[in-house]
Coordinates of C-alpha atoms and ligand atoms in Angstrom, one line a residue:
M1 CA -1.0 -27.8 -50.9
T2 CA -4.1 -26.0 -52.1
I3 CA -5.1 -22.8 -50.5
H4 CA -7.9 -23.4 -48.1
L5 CA -9.5 -21.8 -45.1
L6 CA -8.3 -23.1 -41.7
S7 CA -10.8 -24.9 -39.7
D8 CA -12.5 -22.8 -37.1
Q9 CA -10.8 -24.7 -34.3
L10 CA -7.3 -24.4 -35.7
A11 CA -7.9 -20.7 -36.4
S12 CA -8.9 -20.2 -32.8
Q13 CA -5.9 -22.1 -31.5
I14 CA -3.6 -19.9 -33.6
A15 CA -5.4 -16.7 -32.5
A16 CA -5.3 -18.0 -28.9
G17 CA -1.5 -18.0 -29.0
E18 CA -1.4 -14.3 -29.1
V19 CA -3.6 -13.8 -26.0
V20 CA -2.7 -16.8 -23.9
E21 CA 1.0 -17.2 -23.8
R22 CA 1.2 -18.8 -20.4
P23 CA -0.8 -19.4 -17.2
S24 CA -0.3 -15.8 -16.0
S25 CA -2.0 -14.6 -19.1
V26 CA -5.0 -16.6 -18.2
V27 CA -5.0 -15.1 -14.7
K28 CA -4.6 -11.6 -16.1
E29 CA -7.5 -12.0 -18.6
L30 CA -9.9 -13.6 -16.1
V31 CA -9.0 -11.1 -13.3
E32 CA -9.6 -8.3 -15.8
N33 CA -13.0 -9.7 -16.6
G34 CA -13.9 -9.8 -12.9
I35 CA -12.8 -6.2 -12.5
D36 CA -14.9 -5.2 -15.5
A37 CA -17.8 -7.0 -14.0
G38 CA -17.7 -4.8 -11.0
A39 CA -16.6 -7.5 -8.6
T40 CA -15.6 -6.5 -5.0
T41 CA -14.0 -9.9 -4.3
I42 CA -11.8 -11.9 -6.6
N43 CA -10.3 -15.2 -5.5
I44 CA -7.6 -16.8 -7.6
D45 CA -6.7 -20.4 -6.9
V46 CA -3.8 -21.9 -8.8
R47 CA -2.3 -25.4 -8.8
Q48 CA 1.2 -26.2 -10.1
G49 CA 1.9 -22.7 -11.3
G50 CA -1.4 -22.8 -13.2
R51 CA -0.3 -25.8 -15.4
E52 CA -2.7 -28.1 -13.6
S53 CA -5.5 -25.6 -12.9
I54 CA -6.5 -22.0 -12.5
Q55 CA -9.8 -21.0 -10.9
I56 CA -11.0 -17.4 -10.7
A57 CA -14.1 -16.6 -8.7
D58 CA -15.6 -13.1 -8.7
N59 CA -18.8 -11.7 -7.3
G60 CA -19.4 -9.4 -10.2
H61 CA -22.6 -9.0 -12.3
G62 CA -22.3 -12.4 -13.9
I63 CA -23.3 -13.6 -17.4
G64 CA -26.9 -14.2 -18.3
A65 CA -28.0 -17.7 -19.3
E66 CA -28.9 -16.4 -22.8
E67 CA -25.4 -15.0 -23.4
I68 CA -23.0 -17.4 -21.7
E69 CA -22.3 -19.4 -24.8
T70 CA -21.8 -16.4 -26.9
A71 CA -19.2 -15.1 -24.5
F72 CA -16.9 -17.9 -25.6
L73 CA -17.1 -17.0 -29.3
R74 CA -14.2 -15.1 -30.8
H75 CA -14.8 -11.4 -31.0
A76 CA -17.8 -11.6 -28.6
T77 CA -17.8 -8.7 -26.2
S78 CA -20.3 -6.6 -24.3
K79 CA -17.8 -3.8 -23.9
L80 CA -17.6 -2.3 -27.4
Q81 CA -20.0 -1.6 -30.2
T82 CA -18.7 0.9 -32.6
V83 CA -15.4 2.1 -33.8
E84 CA -15.9 5.3 -31.9
D85 CA -16.2 3.3 -28.7
L86 CA -12.6 2.4 -29.1
N87 CA -11.8 6.0 -28.3
A88 CA -13.6 5.9 -25.0
I89 CA -12.6 2.6 -23.5
R90 CA -13.0 2.5 -19.8
T91 CA -13.0 -1.2 -19.4
L92 CA -9.9 -3.5 -19.3
G93 CA -11.3 -5.8 -21.9
F94 CA -12.8 -4.9 -25.3
R95 CA -11.4 -7.3 -27.8
G96 CA -13.7 -10.1 -27.0
E97 CA -10.9 -12.6 -27.4
A98 CA -10.0 -13.9 -24.0
L99 CA -12.7 -16.4 -23.2
A100 CA -12.5 -17.8 -26.7
A101 CA -8.8 -18.0 -26.6
I102 CA -8.6 -19.6 -23.2
A103 CA -11.3 -22.2 -24.0
A104 CA -9.5 -23.1 -27.3
V105 CA -6.4 -24.3 -25.5
S106 CA -7.8 -25.9 -22.3
Q107 CA -10.7 -27.5 -20.5
V108 CA -13.0 -24.8 -19.1
T109 CA -15.8 -25.1 -16.6
I110 CA -17.7 -21.9 -16.0
V111 CA -20.5 -21.3 -13.5
S112 CA -22.1 -17.9 -13.7
R113 CA -25.3 -16.3 -12.5
A114 CA -26.3 -12.8 -13.6
T115 CA -27.6 -10.4 -10.9
E116 CA -31.2 -10.4 -12.1
E117 CA -31.5 -14.1 -12.8
P118 CA -32.8 -16.8 -10.4
S119 CA -30.3 -19.5 -11.3
G120 CA -27.0 -19.9 -12.8
T121 CA -25.6 -21.8 -15.8
R122 CA -22.8 -24.2 -15.9
L123 CA -20.8 -24.9 -19.1
L124 CA -18.1 -27.4 -19.8
L125 CA -15.9 -26.7 -22.8
E126 CA -12.9 -28.7 -24.1
G127 CA -10.6 -27.3 -26.8
G128 CA -13.3 -24.6 -27.4
L129 CA -16.1 -27.1 -28.0
L130 CA -19.1 -27.2 -25.8
Q131 CA -19.4 -30.5 -23.9
D132 CA -22.1 -29.9 -21.4
R133 CA -24.6 -27.3 -20.2
E134 CA -26.9 -27.3 -17.2
T135 CA -28.8 -24.9 -15.1
V136 CA -27.5 -24.8 -11.5
G137 CA -28.0 -23.0 -8.3
A138 CA -25.1 -20.5 -7.9
P139 CA -24.3 -17.3 -6.1
Q140 CA -24.2 -14.1 -8.1
G141 CA -20.9 -13.8 -10.0
T142 CA -18.7 -16.0 -12.1
V143 CA -16.4 -18.9 -11.3
I144 CA -14.2 -20.1 -14.1
A145 CA -11.9 -23.1 -13.8
V146 CA -9.3 -23.6 -16.5
E147 CA -7.6 -27.0 -16.4
N148 CA -4.9 -28.7 -18.4
L149 CA -3.8 -25.5 -20.2
F150 CA -2.3 -26.2 -23.6
F151 CA -3.3 -29.9 -23.4
N152 CA -3.9 -29.7 -27.2
V153 CA -1.0 -27.4 -28.0
P154 CA 2.1 -29.5 -27.1
A155 CA 4.5 -27.0 -28.6
R156 CA 3.3 -24.4 -26.1
L157 CA 3.4 -26.8 -23.2
K158 CA 7.0 -27.4 -23.9
F159 CA 7.9 -23.7 -23.5
L160 CA 6.3 -23.3 -20.1
K161 CA 8.7 -22.5 -17.4
S162 CA 8.8 -24.3 -14.0
A163 CA 5.8 -24.1 -11.7
A164 CA 7.8 -21.8 -9.5
T165 CA 8.5 -19.3 -12.3
E166 CA 4.9 -19.4 -13.5
K167 CA 3.8 -18.9 -9.9
R168 CA 6.0 -15.8 -9.7
L169 CA 4.5 -14.3 -12.8
I170 CA 1.0 -14.9 -11.5
D171 CA 1.9 -13.3 -8.2
E172 CA 3.1 -10.3 -10.0
F173 CA -0.1 -9.9 -12.0
V174 CA -2.3 -10.3 -9.0
T175 CA -0.4 -7.9 -6.8
R176 CA -0.4 -5.3 -9.5
Y177 CA -4.1 -5.5 -9.9
A178 CA -4.5 -5.4 -6.1
L179 CA -2.6 -2.1 -6.1
A180 CA -4.6 -0.6 -8.9
Y181 CA -7.9 -1.7 -7.4
P182 CA -7.5 -1.5 -3.6
Q183 CA -11.3 -1.4 -3.2
I184 CA -11.4 -5.0 -4.5
R185 CA -10.5 -7.8 -2.1
F186 CA -8.0 -10.2 -3.8
R187 CA -7.0 -13.5 -2.5
L188 CA -4.4 -15.7 -4.2
T189 CA -3.8 -19.3 -3.3
H190 CA -1.2 -21.7 -4.7
N191 CA -1.8 -25.4 -4.1
G192 CA -4.4 -24.5 -1.5
R193 CA -2.2 -22.1 0.5
I194 CA -2.8 -18.4 0.7
T195 CA 0.2 -16.5 -0.7
F196 CA -1.3 -13.1 -1.0
Q197 CA -4.4 -11.2 0.0
S198 CA -5.5 -7.7 0.1
S199 CA -8.1 -6.2 2.4
G200 CA -10.3 -4.4 -0.1
S201 CA -10.2 -1.4 2.2
G202 CA -9.8 1.0 -0.7
Q203 CA -6.4 2.2 0.6
V204 CA -3.5 1.6 -1.6
Q205 CA -1.3 1.8 1.5
D206 CA -2.9 -1.4 2.9
V207 CA -2.0 -3.3 -0.3
L208 CA 1.5 -1.9 -0.2
V209 CA 1.9 -3.2 3.3
A210 CA 0.6 -6.6 2.2
I211 CA 3.2 -6.7 -0.6
Y212 CA 6.3 -5.0 0.8
G213 CA 5.7 -5.4 4.5
P214 CA 5.3 -2.4 6.9
E215 CA 8.9 -1.4 7.0
I216 CA 9.2 -0.5 3.4
A217 CA 5.6 0.5 2.9
R218 CA 5.9 3.1 5.6
Q219 CA 8.8 4.8 3.9
L220 CA 7.1 5.2 0.5
L221 CA 6.3 8.7 -0.6
E222 CA 3.0 9.6 -2.0
I223 CA 3.2 11.4 -5.3
R224 CA 2.1 14.9 -5.2
D225 CA -0.4 16.3 -7.6
L226 CA 1.6 18.5 -9.8
R227 CA -1.3 20.7 -10.8
L228 CA -2.1 21.6 -7.2
E229 CA 1.3 23.0 -6.6
A230 CA 2.7 23.9 -9.9
K231 CA 5.4 26.5 -9.7
S232 CA 6.8 25.6 -13.0
D233 CA 6.7 28.0 -16.0
D234 CA 4.9 25.4 -18.0
P235 CA 1.5 27.0 -18.6
A236 CA 0.1 23.6 -19.4
L237 CA 0.6 22.6 -15.7
H238 CA -1.8 25.3 -14.6
S239 CA -4.6 24.3 -16.7
P240 CA -6.2 21.0 -16.1
L241 CA -7.8 21.2 -19.5
S242 CA -4.8 21.7 -21.6
N243 CA -2.8 19.0 -19.9
P244 CA -5.2 16.5 -18.5
I245 CA -2.6 14.0 -17.5
N246 CA -2.8 13.2 -13.8
V247 CA -0.1 11.2 -12.0
T248 CA -0.7 9.7 -8.6
G249 CA 0.8 6.8 -6.7
F250 CA 3.8 6.1 -4.5
V251 CA 7.6 6.0 -5.0
G252 CA 10.3 4.6 -2.8
P253 CA 12.7 7.0 -1.1
P254 CA 16.2 6.9 -2.5
G255 CA 17.2 4.6 0.4
V256 CA 14.9 1.8 -1.0
H257 CA 16.3 0.3 -4.2
F258 CA 16.2 -3.0 -6.1
A259 CA 18.4 -5.0 -8.4
N260 CA 16.1 -4.6 -11.4
R261 CA 13.3 -2.5 -12.9
G262 CA 10.6 -4.9 -11.8
Q263 CA 9.3 -2.7 -9.0
I264 CA 8.5 0.1 -11.3
M265 CA 4.8 -0.4 -12.1
L266 CA 2.9 1.7 -14.5
F267 CA -0.9 1.9 -14.9
V268 CA -2.8 3.9 -17.4
N269 CA -6.4 4.5 -16.5
G270 CA -6.3 1.4 -14.2
R271 CA -4.6 -0.8 -16.8
W272 CA -1.2 -2.2 -16.0
I273 CA 1.1 -1.4 -18.9
K274 CA 4.7 -2.1 -20.0
D275 CA 6.5 1.0 -21.3
T276 CA 10.2 1.3 -21.4
Q277 CA 10.0 5.1 -21.9
L278 CA 7.9 5.8 -18.9
T279 CA 9.9 3.4 -16.8
Y280 CA 13.0 5.4 -17.8
A281 CA 11.2 8.6 -16.8
V282 CA 10.9 7.2 -13.3
I283 CA 14.5 6.1 -13.2
Q284 CA 15.7 9.4 -14.5
A285 CA 13.8 11.2 -11.7
Y286 CA 16.2 9.5 -9.3
H287 CA 19.2 10.7 -11.2
T288 CA 22.2 10.9 -8.8
L289 CA 20.0 9.8 -5.9
L290 CA 20.6 6.0 -6.3
P291 CA 23.7 3.9 -6.3
S292 CA 24.6 2.9 -9.8
G293 CA 23.1 -0.3 -11.0
R294 CA 20.2 -0.1 -8.6
Y295 CA 16.6 0.7 -9.5
P296 CA 13.8 2.5 -7.6
M297 CA 10.3 1.4 -6.6
G298 CA 7.5 3.3 -8.2
L299 CA 3.8 2.7 -8.4
I300 CA 2.6 5.2 -11.0
F301 CA -1.0 5.7 -11.8
I302 CA -1.5 7.8 -14.9
S303 CA -5.0 9.0 -15.8
L304 CA -5.9 10.8 -18.9
P305 CA -9.0 11.0 -21.2
P306 CA -9.3 7.7 -23.0
K307 CA -9.3 9.4 -26.3
N308 CA -5.7 10.5 -25.7
V309 CA -4.4 6.9 -25.4
D310 CA -4.6 4.0 -27.8
V311 CA -5.0 0.8 -25.9
N312 CA -5.5 -1.4 -28.9
V313 CA -1.9 -1.9 -29.8
H314 CA -1.4 -5.6 -28.9
P315 CA -3.7 -8.5 -28.1
T316 CA -2.5 -8.7 -24.6
K317 CA -3.4 -5.0 -24.1
T318 CA -0.3 -4.3 -22.1
E319 CA 1.1 -1.7 -24.4
V320 CA -0.4 1.7 -25.2
R321 CA 0.3 4.6 -27.5
F322 CA 0.0 8.1 -26.2
R323 CA -1.5 10.6 -28.5
Q324 CA 0.3 13.5 -26.8
G325 CA 3.8 12.2 -27.7
K326 CA 6.4 13.0 -25.0
K327 CA 4.0 14.8 -22.6
P328 CA 3.4 11.8 -20.3
F329 CA 7.1 11.2 -20.1
G330 CA 7.7 14.7 -18.8
T331 CA 4.7 14.7 -16.5
V332 CA 5.7 11.4 -14.8
Q333 CA 9.3 12.5 -14.5
R334 CA 8.4 15.8 -12.9
A335 CA 5.9 14.3 -10.6
V336 CA 8.3 11.7 -9.3
R337 CA 11.2 14.2 -9.0
Q338 CA 9.1 16.7 -7.2
T339 CA 7.9 14.1 -4.7
L340 CA 11.5 13.0 -4.0
V341 CA 12.8 16.4 -3.3
A342 CA 9.8 17.7 -1.4
D343 CA 8.2 15.0 0.6
G344 CA 8.8 13.0 3.8
P345 CA 7.6 9.5 4.6
I346 CA 4.0 8.6 4.7
R347 CA 3.4 8.9 8.4
Q348 CA 0.3 7.0 9.0
M349 CA -0.4 3.7 7.4
S350 CA -4.1 3.0 7.8
A351 CA -3.2 -0.7 7.7
W352 CA -2.0 -0.5 11.3
G353 CA -5.5 -0.9 12.5
L354 CA -6.1 2.6 13.6
G355 CA -9.1 2.2 15.8
S356 CA -10.8 5.5 14.9
N357 CA -13.4 3.7 12.8
A358 CA -13.4 0.4 14.5
P359 CA -16.8 -0.9 15.3
S360 CA -16.4 -0.9 19.1
S361 CA -15.6 1.8 21.6
S362 CA -12.2 0.5 22.5
G363 CA -10.7 0.8 19.1
W364 CA -8.4 -1.8 17.7
M365 CA -8.5 -4.3 20.5
G366 CA -12.3 -4.0 20.5
S367 CA -12.6 -4.9 16.9
L368 CA -10.3 -7.8 17.4
N369 CA -12.2 -9.1 20.3
Q370 CA -15.5 -8.9 18.4
E371 CA -14.3 -10.4 15.2
A372 CA -11.7 -12.7 16.7
F373 CA -9.1 -14.5 14.7
V374 CA -11.0 -16.9 12.4
S375 CA -9.7 -20.0 10.8
G376 CA -10.3 -20.9 7.2
E377 CA -11.3 -24.1 5.6
G378 CA -8.9 -26.9 4.6
E379 CA -5.3 -26.2 4.6
Q380 CA -5.8 -22.6 5.4
T381 CA -6.8 -23.2 8.9
D382 CA -3.4 -22.8 10.4
L383 CA -2.8 -19.4 8.8
A384 CA -5.1 -17.1 10.8
L385 CA -3.7 -14.2 8.9
G386 CA -6.1 -11.6 10.1
W387 CA -9.6 -11.2 11.1
M388 CA -12.9 -10.9 9.3
D389 CA -14.0 -7.4 8.5
G390 CA -17.3 -6.1 9.6
E391 CA -19.1 -6.8 6.4
G392 CA -17.5 -10.0 5.2
G393 CA -20.0 -12.6 6.2
G394 CA -22.2 -13.6 3.3
E395 CA -19.9 -13.5 0.3
T396 CA -19.4 -16.8 -1.4
A397 CA -16.0 -16.1 -2.8
T398 CA -14.6 -15.1 0.5
S399 CA -12.7 -17.5 2.7
A400 CA -12.4 -17.0 6.4
S401 CA -9.2 -15.2 7.1
S402 CA -10.1 -12.3 4.9
T403 CA -8.0 -9.4 5.7
L404 CA -4.3 -9.2 6.3
L405 CA -4.0 -6.2 8.4
S406 CA -6.8 -3.8 8.1
S407 CA -9.5 -4.2 10.6
S408 CA -12.3 -2.7 8.5
G409 CA -13.6 -2.6 5.0
Q410 CA -14.5 1.1 5.2
A411 CA -11.1 2.4 5.8
G412 CA -11.5 5.2 3.3
S413 CA -12.0 8.1 5.6
Q414 CA -9.9 7.1 8.5
Q415 CA -6.8 9.0 7.7
N416 CA -8.5 12.3 7.9
S417 CA -11.1 11.5 10.6
N418 CA -11.0 13.2 13.9
I419 CA -9.6 11.1 16.6
D420 CA -11.9 10.3 19.5
A421 CA -9.9 10.6 22.6
D422 CA -11.0 7.2 23.8
D423 CA -9.9 5.5 20.6
S424 CA -6.3 4.3 20.8
K425 CA -4.4 4.1 17.6
L426 CA -2.2 1.4 18.7
P427 CA -3.3 -1.9 20.1
I428 CA -2.8 -2.8 23.8
M429 CA 0.6 -4.2 23.9
R430 CA 2.5 -6.5 26.2
V431 CA 6.1 -5.7 26.9
V432 CA 8.4 -8.7 26.1
G433 CA 11.8 -7.1 26.8
Q434 CA 14.4 -4.6 25.8
V435 CA 17.2 -5.1 23.2
G436 CA 20.5 -3.2 23.3
A437 CA 19.1 -1.0 26.0
T438 CA 17.6 1.0 23.1
Y439 CA 14.5 -0.9 21.7
I440 CA 11.5 -2.2 23.5
I441 CA 10.0 -5.4 22.1
T442 CA 6.2 -5.7 22.6
E443 CA 3.6 -8.1 21.4
G444 CA 0.3 -6.8 20.0
P445 CA -2.8 -8.8 19.1
E446 CA -1.4 -9.9 15.7
G447 CA 2.2 -9.0 15.6
L448 CA 5.4 -7.8 17.1
F449 CA 6.5 -4.2 17.7
L450 CA 10.1 -3.0 18.0
I451 CA 9.9 0.4 19.7
D452 CA 12.6 3.0 19.8
Q453 CA 12.5 4.1 23.4
Q454 CA 13.9 7.5 22.7
A455 CA 11.6 8.3 19.8
A456 CA 8.6 6.9 21.7
H457 CA 9.4 8.9 24.8
Q458 CA 9.9 12.0 22.9
R459 CA 6.5 11.5 21.3
V460 CA 4.8 10.9 24.6
L461 CA 6.4 13.9 26.3
H462 CA 5.7 16.1 23.3
E463 CA 2.0 15.4 23.3
Q464 CA 1.8 16.0 27.0
L465 CA 3.8 19.1 27.1
H466 CA 2.5 20.5 23.9
G467 CA -1.0 19.8 25.3
Q468 CA -0.3 21.9 28.4
W469 CA 1.4 24.6 26.4
T470 CA -1.6 25.1 24.1
G471 CA -4.0 24.7 27.0
D472 CA -3.7 26.4 30.4
G473 CA 0.0 26.7 30.2
I474 CA 2.9 24.4 31.2
I475 CA 2.7 23.0 34.7
T476 CA 5.8 23.9 36.5
Q477 CA 7.6 22.7 39.6
Q478 CA 9.5 25.0 41.9
L479 CA 13.0 23.7 42.8
S480 CA 13.7 23.7 46.5
T481 CA 17.4 24.4 45.8
G482 CA 18.1 26.5 42.8
T483 CA 20.8 25.4 40.3
A484 CA 23.3 28.0 39.2
V485 CA 24.4 27.9 35.6
T486 CA 27.2 30.1 34.0
L487 CA 26.8 31.1 30.4
S488 CA 28.9 33.0 27.9
A489 CA 28.3 36.7 27.3
A490 CA 26.6 36.0 24.0
Q491 CA 24.4 33.4 25.6
T492 CA 23.5 35.7 28.4
K493 CA 22.4 38.3 26.0
L494 CA 20.3 35.8 24.1
L495 CA 18.6 34.5 27.3
S496 CA 17.7 38.0 28.4
Q497 CA 16.3 38.8 25.0
F498 CA 14.1 35.7 24.9
E499 CA 13.3 35.6 28.6
A500 CA 9.5 35.6 28.0
A501 CA 9.7 32.6 25.6
V502 CA 11.8 30.7 28.0
A503 CA 9.4 31.4 30.8
G504 CA 6.6 30.3 28.5
V505 CA 7.9 26.8 28.3
G506 CA 8.1 26.5 32.1
L507 CA 11.6 27.5 32.9
E508 CA 11.9 30.2 35.6
V509 CA 15.4 31.7 35.5
E510 CA 16.8 34.4 37.7
A511 CA 20.0 36.5 37.1
F512 CA 22.6 35.6 39.7
G513 CA 25.7 37.6 39.2
P514 CA 27.5 38.3 35.9
N515 CA 26.6 35.7 33.3
T516 CA 25.3 33.4 35.9
F517 CA 21.7 32.3 36.3
M518 CA 19.7 30.4 38.8
V519 CA 17.0 28.0 37.6
R520 CA 14.1 28.3 40.1
A521 CA 11.4 26.2 38.4
V522 CA 11.2 23.7 35.6
P523 CA 8.2 22.0 33.8
K524 CA 6.8 19.4 36.1
L525 CA 7.3 16.8 33.3
A526 CA 11.0 17.6 33.4
A527 CA 11.4 17.4 37.1
S528 CA 13.7 14.4 36.9
C529 CA 16.1 16.1 34.6
D530 CA 19.1 18.1 35.6
P531 CA 17.9 21.7 35.5
A532 CA 21.3 23.0 34.3
R533 CA 21.2 20.6 31.3
L534 CA 17.7 21.8 30.6
L535 CA 18.7 25.4 30.6
L536 CA 21.8 24.7 28.4
A537 CA 19.6 22.8 25.9
I538 CA 17.2 25.8 25.7
V539 CA 20.1 28.2 25.2
E540 CA 21.5 26.0 22.5
K541 CA 18.2 26.0 20.8
L542 CA 18.1 29.9 21.0
E543 CA 21.5 30.0 19.4
Q544 CA 20.4 27.8 16.6
S545 CA 17.3 29.7 15.9
K546 CA 19.1 32.7 14.6
G547 CA 16.9 35.3 16.2
V548 CA 13.5 33.7 15.2
V549 CA 12.5 31.9 18.3
E550 CA 9.2 30.0 18.5
E551 CA 8.0 28.7 21.8
A552 CA 6.8 25.5 20.0
G553 CA 10.4 24.8 19.1
L554 CA 11.5 25.3 22.7
V555 CA 8.8 22.8 23.8
T556 CA 10.4 20.3 21.4
A557 CA 13.8 21.1 22.8
V558 CA 12.6 20.4 26.3
C559 CA 11.2 17.0 25.2
Q560 CA 14.4 16.1 23.5
T561 CA 16.4 16.8 26.6
V562 CA 14.1 15.1 29.0
A563 CA 13.4 12.0 26.9
L564 CA 15.0 8.6 27.5
R565 CA 18.1 7.9 25.4
A566 CA 19.5 4.9 23.6
G567 CA 21.6 2.9 26.0
Q568 CA 19.4 3.4 29.1
S569 CA 18.3 0.1 30.4
L570 CA 14.7 0.2 31.7
T571 CA 12.8 -1.8 34.3
Q572 CA 9.7 -3.8 33.2
T573 CA 7.5 -1.3 34.9
R574 CA 9.1 1.7 33.3
M575 CA 8.8 0.1 29.8
Q576 CA 5.1 -0.8 30.4
Q577 CA 4.4 2.7 31.5
L578 CA 6.0 4.2 28.4
I579 CA 4.2 1.8 26.1
H580 CA 0.9 2.6 27.9
N581 CA 1.5 6.3 27.3
L582 CA 2.4 5.7 23.7
E583 CA -0.8 3.8 23.1
K584 CA -2.7 6.9 24.3
C585 CA -0.9 9.3 21.9
V586 CA -2.9 11.0 19.1
D587 CA 0.0 10.4 16.7
P588 CA 2.0 7.5 18.1
F589 CA 3.8 6.7 14.8
T590 CA 6.6 9.2 14.7
D591 CA 8.6 11.3 17.1
P592 CA 8.2 15.1 16.9
Q593 CA 10.8 15.2 14.2
G594 CA 9.0 12.7 12.0
K595 CA 11.2 9.7 12.7
P596 CA 9.4 6.4 13.2
T597 CA 8.7 5.3 16.8
F598 CA 8.4 1.7 16.0
I599 CA 8.8 -1.1 13.4
Y600 CA 5.9 -3.5 13.2
L601 CA 6.0 -7.1 12.1
S602 CA 2.7 -8.7 11.6
V603 CA 2.0 -12.3 12.2
A604 CA 1.4 -12.7 8.5
Q605 CA 4.8 -11.2 7.7
L606 CA 6.5 -13.4 10.2
A607 CA 4.8 -16.4 8.6
R608 CA 6.1 -15.1 5.2
E609 CA 9.6 -14.6 6.4
F610 CA 9.7 -18.1 7.9
G611 CA 8.4 -19.6 4.7
R612 CA 5.2 -20.7 6.3
I613 CA 3.1 -19.2 3.5
Ligands
LIG1 P1 -13.7 -8.8 -23.3 O1 -13.4 -8.8 -21.9 O2 -12.7 -8.3 -24.2 O3 -15.1 -8.3 -23.6 P2 -13.8 -11.7 -23.0 O4 -13.6 -12.8 -24.0 O5 -12.8 -11.6 -21.9 O6 -13.8 -10.4 -23.8 O7 -15.2 -11.8 -22.4 C1 -16.3 -11.8 -23.2 C2 -17.6 -11.3 -22.6 O8 -18.0 -12.1 -21.6 C3 -17.3 -9.9 -21.9 O9 -17.5 -8.8 -22.7 C4 -18.4 -10.0 -20.7 O10 -19.6 -9.5 -21.2 C5 -18.5 -11.5 -20.5 N1 -17.7 -11.9 -19.3 C6 -16.5 -12.5 -19.3 N2 -16.1 -12.7 -18.0 C7 -17.0 -12.2 -17.2 C8 -17.2 -12.1 -15.8 N3 -16.2 -12.6 -15.0 N4 -18.3 -11.6 -15.3 C9 -19.2 -11.0 -16.1 N5 -19.2 -11.1 -17.4 C10 -18.1 -11.7 -18.0
LIG2 MG1 -11.8 -9.9 -21.1

């Protein structure tokens, strides 16, 4: 055979093989284009695991009529001009290969309208060749439909896995990007059914809830910024300039582990990457903390100046080379380890509605009443996964049931915002019943709550009693008949020593013979409690505190003693009253020791668990 140049079409097909390996690669490239185009909404609709069709709609800046054909040429990009630009890449794309590659091995229809143009353009390409072009009315943004992938590359077609496997790979890509870009609202449908959506609230926590469910998401630990609290001897840590590697994200507590490394997700400057070394850095940080053969969950965002990382290693752009050698490894490992040893659970998930920024005065419920559950078009009608956010209305790419859990698109500030006393952080709930004389089941507007009665009651009492204590003082109740309590000599000494602190939390105690005391008054909130038990609990707390007694600690001890316990069966009225009080709490999510007061199961999660979506 003579040496000859390959036809352009064949060369494109061969090159395409490097970029488009399977349906999920198409999803990845098109989603990246949407992100690069500044989209706030990206909808991905897949049929038969992407083998039949993949459609990606974004509301980004679109492609101008003049340029749209050029976009499909190999090495055509708007993101790079000179070699130096490669050192400062801030976009996900830069090789100008994806559209050409995808078009070379499928049938593509694109409709795009650039921001500044009055109308859009529709192109039809088959095997990379232009078949049709017309001017059309279109919303701003881009919709690309890719059909019959690999129709002209039978060898590739043969290697595709089942629709279910391809679907899983697509799910992984979409959820990763939803995590890295929480400000973008993603929606993924398979064969017309929504399988994943994020709220676009800007809060990674919301996306974590949508992916892992509230139980796991609530336990995840936020990675601390090493530079803010560096105690290490490493001088580089103290200077942002000499070590400009920043690590943020979330890691699972040691109690949450998985059978493989798949839940360790790494991002460098917003780009999802595969890196065995860094994955190992995360695993190593859990050394001795996990059962053998189990792997942690980690969402690791690494940011560093683009010049310190080479992203142009492979056509799929999922590998990078760090110019600072081992440094990223050490930084990631330290950041994760430090988080594990130092932190407690994330206490407030903004995804739980948290009415403080809801559009109406009555918080969560109010926003729900206003926006109501909305039904989608077609097969999505029965899902009613959430409610429209306040600003959703006009966007083309948005279907009806737009957010999973979060009630608002502007959730950004809510975790730190001051809580208006009228705003309740929990929805109004209806008590369904009690399980095991320990947990109360309630129904909220879009889900189920399992409430630990002891933790919830401790929280309620704590806010009430602590409120009095920091205000005008604890309200007490005189006992008509005093209760005599006999203590040991050591306890007697301790009680006399801390008499003032004990009186400060509402316990009036009078000496009544050797080592015997009479309780004359108790906090009004503790009136139903046996006064002797209360005094003994306080004395025990004094014993534990080894000479450093804080009244606040005694307040907590009173609450622990007075609170309901596991195993106490409650009447409907009693439960309703407790739930009502919990709804009013400023921090209803944990008990005073930081343990959760409830587990929440959203309607969406129930639907997922039952295989409805
Ligand atoms: P790259 O992303 O590497 O530049 P692509 O082949 O993916 O290469 O895209 C080529 C060009 O087409 C991009 O540089 C961009 O200008 C334009 N483009 C592609 N997709 C979109 C989109 N969804 N919205 C706006 N412009 C797009
Ligand atoms: Mg691209």
